[in-house]
């Protein structure tokens, strides 16, 4: 996702226009599935997955760049303005990805993938009593989400 981050320019300030290309990724940690999350009830296998999380958030440094920088005549260059623009762009796109449904997409993909996997596994064993496979993904809660270091606020 490209974004141009701008800061205001006046005679005693530093202004930067930064073009950022970011990548935001989400997924489900199936390593968190416990014994209580796998339920067999008659001919139905139910698997309860943990909620999706943001797994990686980064700026593509090779594609991102400062477009312009103007330091006012009465200003000293702000030493951290470029890193602040990078962080601001990254968090903007992280939040935008969540708002646009990246966690719901991760849930849907996990559900489809695991349902197909277990359907294939049980089709190999015709004597298996499992006829229906149900995959349930717990809902993500942004207030309680633990972010990876690259996605942390």
CSV table of C-alpha atoms in Angstrom, one decimal:
chain,number,residue,atom,x,y,z
A,1,UNK,CA,0.0,0.0,0.0
A,2,UNK,CA,1.6,3.3,-1.0
A,3,UNK,CA,1.1,6.4,1.1
A,4,UNK,CA,2.5,9.8,1.1
A,5,UNK,CA,3.0,11.2,4.6
A,6,UNK,CA,3.2,15.0,4.8
A,7,UNK,CA,4.1,17.3,7.7
A,8,UNK,CA,3.1,21.1,7.6
A,9,UNK,CA,5.8,23.6,6.5
A,10,UNK,CA,6.2,27.0,8.0
A,11,UNK,CA,9.2,29.3,8.3
A,12,UNK,CA,10.3,27.7,11.6
A,13,UNK,CA,9.6,24.1,10.9
A,14,UNK,CA,10.8,21.1,8.9
A,15,UNK,CA,8.5,19.5,6.3
A,16,UNK,CA,8.9,16.0,4.8
A,17,UNK,CA,6.9,14.2,2.1
A,18,UNK,CA,7.5,10.5,2.4
A,19,UNK,CA,6.2,7.8,0.0
A,20,UNK,CA,5.8,4.5,1.8
A,21,UNK,CA,5.1,1.1,0.5
A,22,UNK,CA,4.0,-1.3,3.2
A,23,UNK,CA,3.1,-4.9,3.7
A,24,UNK,CA,0.7,-6.0,6.4
A,25,UNK,CA,0.1,-9.7,7.0
A,26,UNK,CA,-2.3,-11.7,9.2
A,27,UNK,CA,-2.7,-15.3,10.1
A,28,UNK,CA,-3.7,-17.8,12.7
A,29,UNK,CA,-1.2,-19.6,15.0
A,30,UNK,CA,-2.4,-23.2,14.8
A,31,UNK,CA,0.1,-24.1,17.4
A,32,UNK,CA,-2.3,-22.6,19.9
A,33,UNK,CA,-4.9,-25.3,19.2
A,34,UNK,CA,-5.3,-27.4,22.3
A,35,UNK,CA,-7.0,-30.8,23.0
A,36,UNK,CA,-10.2,-28.9,24.1
A,37,UNK,CA,-10.4,-27.3,20.7
A,38,UNK,CA,-10.9,-30.5,18.8
A,39,UNK,CA,-14.3,-32.0,19.4
A,40,UNK,CA,-15.8,-35.2,17.9
A,41,UNK,CA,-19.6,-35.4,18.3
A,42,UNK,CA,-21.0,-38.4,16.5
A,43,UNK,CA,-19.9,-38.1,12.9
A,44,UNK,CA,-18.9,-34.4,13.2
A,45,UNK,CA,-15.4,-33.2,13.8
A,46,UNK,CA,-15.3,-29.6,15.1
A,47,UNK,CA,-12.0,-27.7,15.3
A,48,UNK,CA,-11.9,-24.4,17.1
A,49,UNK,CA,-9.1,-22.1,16.0
A,50,UNK,CA,-7.6,-19.2,17.9
A,51,UNK,CA,-8.4,-15.7,16.7
A,52,UNK,CA,-6.4,-14.2,13.8
A,53,UNK,CA,-3.6,-11.8,14.5
A,54,UNK,CA,-1.4,-9.4,12.6
A,55,UNK,CA,1.8,-11.4,12.0
A,56,UNK,CA,4.0,-9.0,10.1
A,57,UNK,CA,4.0,-5.3,9.3
A,58,UNK,CA,6.9,-3.7,7.5
A,59,UNK,CA,7.9,-0.9,5.1
A,60,UNK,CA,9.5,-1.9,1.8
A,61,UNK,CA,12.6,0.3,2.2
A,62,UNK,CA,13.6,-0.4,-1.4
A,63,UNK,CA,10.3,1.0,-2.8
A,64,UNK,CA,9.8,3.8,-0.2
A,65,UNK,CA,11.5,7.1,-0.2
A,66,UNK,CA,11.5,10.8,0.8
A,67,UNK,CA,9.9,12.7,-2.0
A,68,UNK,CA,10.8,16.1,-0.7
A,69,UNK,CA,12.0,17.8,2.5
A,70,UNK,CA,11.8,21.5,3.2
A,71,UNK,CA,13.4,23.1,6.2
A,72,UNK,CA,12.1,26.5,7.0
A,73,UNK,CA,14.6,29.4,7.0
A,74,UNK,CA,14.4,29.8,10.8
A,75,UNK,CA,14.4,26.0,11.5
A,76,UNK,CA,16.9,23.4,12.3
A,77,UNK,CA,16.4,20.1,10.5
A,78,UNK,CA,14.3,17.8,12.7
A,79,UNK,CA,16.5,14.8,13.4
A,80,UNK,CA,13.8,12.2,13.6
A,81,UNK,CA,11.3,13.4,11.1
A,82,UNK,CA,12.0,10.6,8.5
A,83,UNK,CA,11.7,7.8,11.1
A,84,UNK,CA,8.5,9.4,12.5
A,85,UNK,CA,7.1,9.5,9.0
A,86,UNK,CA,7.9,5.8,8.5
A,87,UNK,CA,6.3,4.8,11.8
A,88,UNK,CA,3.3,6.9,11.1
A,89,UNK,CA,2.8,5.4,7.6
A,90,UNK,CA,3.3,1.8,9.0
A,91,UNK,CA,0.7,2.3,11.7
A,92,UNK,CA,-1.7,4.0,9.3
A,93,UNK,CA,-1.6,1.0,6.9
A,94,UNK,CA,-1.8,-1.5,9.8
A,95,UNK,CA,-5.0,0.1,11.0
A,96,UNK,CA,-6.3,0.5,7.5
A,97,UNK,CA,-5.7,-3.2,6.8
A,98,UNK,CA,-7.7,-4.1,9.9
A,99,UNK,CA,-10.5,-1.7,9.0
A,100,UNK,CA,-10.6,-3.3,5.5
A,101,UNK,CA,-11.0,-6.8,6.9
A,102,UNK,CA,-7.5,-8.4,6.8
A,103,UNK,CA,-8.4,-10.4,10.0
A,104,UNK,CA,-11.7,-11.6,8.6
A,105,UNK,CA,-9.8,-12.7,5.4
A,106,UNK,CA,-7.2,-14.6,7.5
A,107,UNK,CA,-10.1,-16.3,9.3
A,108,UNK,CA,-11.8,-17.3,6.1
A,109,UNK,CA,-8.6,-18.6,4.5
A,110,UNK,CA,-7.7,-20.7,7.6
A,111,UNK,CA,-11.2,-22.1,7.7
A,112,UNK,CA,-11.1,-23.1,4.0
A,113,UNK,CA,-7.6,-24.5,4.2
A,114,UNK,CA,-8.2,-26.6,7.4
A,115,UNK,CA,-11.6,-27.9,6.2
A,116,UNK,CA,-10.0,-29.0,2.9
A,117,UNK,CA,-7.1,-30.6,4.7
A,118,UNK,CA,-9.2,-32.6,7.1
A,119,UNK,CA,-11.7,-33.6,4.4
A,120,UNK,CA,-8.8,-35.0,2.4
A,121,UNK,CA,-7.3,-36.8,5.4
A,122,UNK,CA,-10.6,-38.4,6.3
A,123,UNK,CA,-11.5,-39.3,2.7
A,124,UNK,CA,-8.4,-41.6,2.7
A,125,UNK,CA,-9.9,-43.7,5.5
A,126,UNK,CA,-13.4,-44.8,4.4
A,127,UNK,CA,-13.9,-46.6,7.8
A,128,UNK,CA,-13.7,-43.3,9.6
A,129,UNK,CA,-16.9,-42.3,11.4
A,130,UNK,CA,-16.2,-38.6,10.5
A,131,UNK,CA,-18.6,-37.3,7.8
A,132,UNK,CA,-18.7,-33.6,8.6
A,133,UNK,CA,-15.9,-31.2,9.4
A,134,UNK,CA,-16.6,-27.9,11.0
A,135,UNK,CA,-13.9,-25.3,11.5
A,136,UNK,CA,-14.7,-22.4,13.8
A,137,UNK,CA,-12.4,-19.4,14.2
A,138,UNK,CA,-12.6,-17.3,17.3
A,139,UNK,CA,-13.2,-13.7,16.7
A,140,UNK,CA,-10.4,-11.2,16.8
A,141,UNK,CA,-10.5,-8.5,19.5
A,142,UNK,CA,-8.3,-5.5,18.7
A,143,UNK,CA,-8.4,-4.3,22.3
A,144,UNK,CA,-6.9,-7.6,23.6
A,145,UNK,CA,-4.7,-8.4,20.6
A,146,UNK,CA,-1.0,-9.1,21.2
A,147,UNK,CA,0.9,-7.6,18.4
A,148,UNK,CA,4.2,-9.0,17.0
A,149,UNK,CA,7.1,-6.6,17.4
A,150,UNK,CA,6.8,-5.4,13.8
A,151,UNK,CA,3.1,-4.5,14.3
A,152,UNK,CA,3.1,-3.2,17.8
A,153,UNK,CA,1.6,0.3,18.4
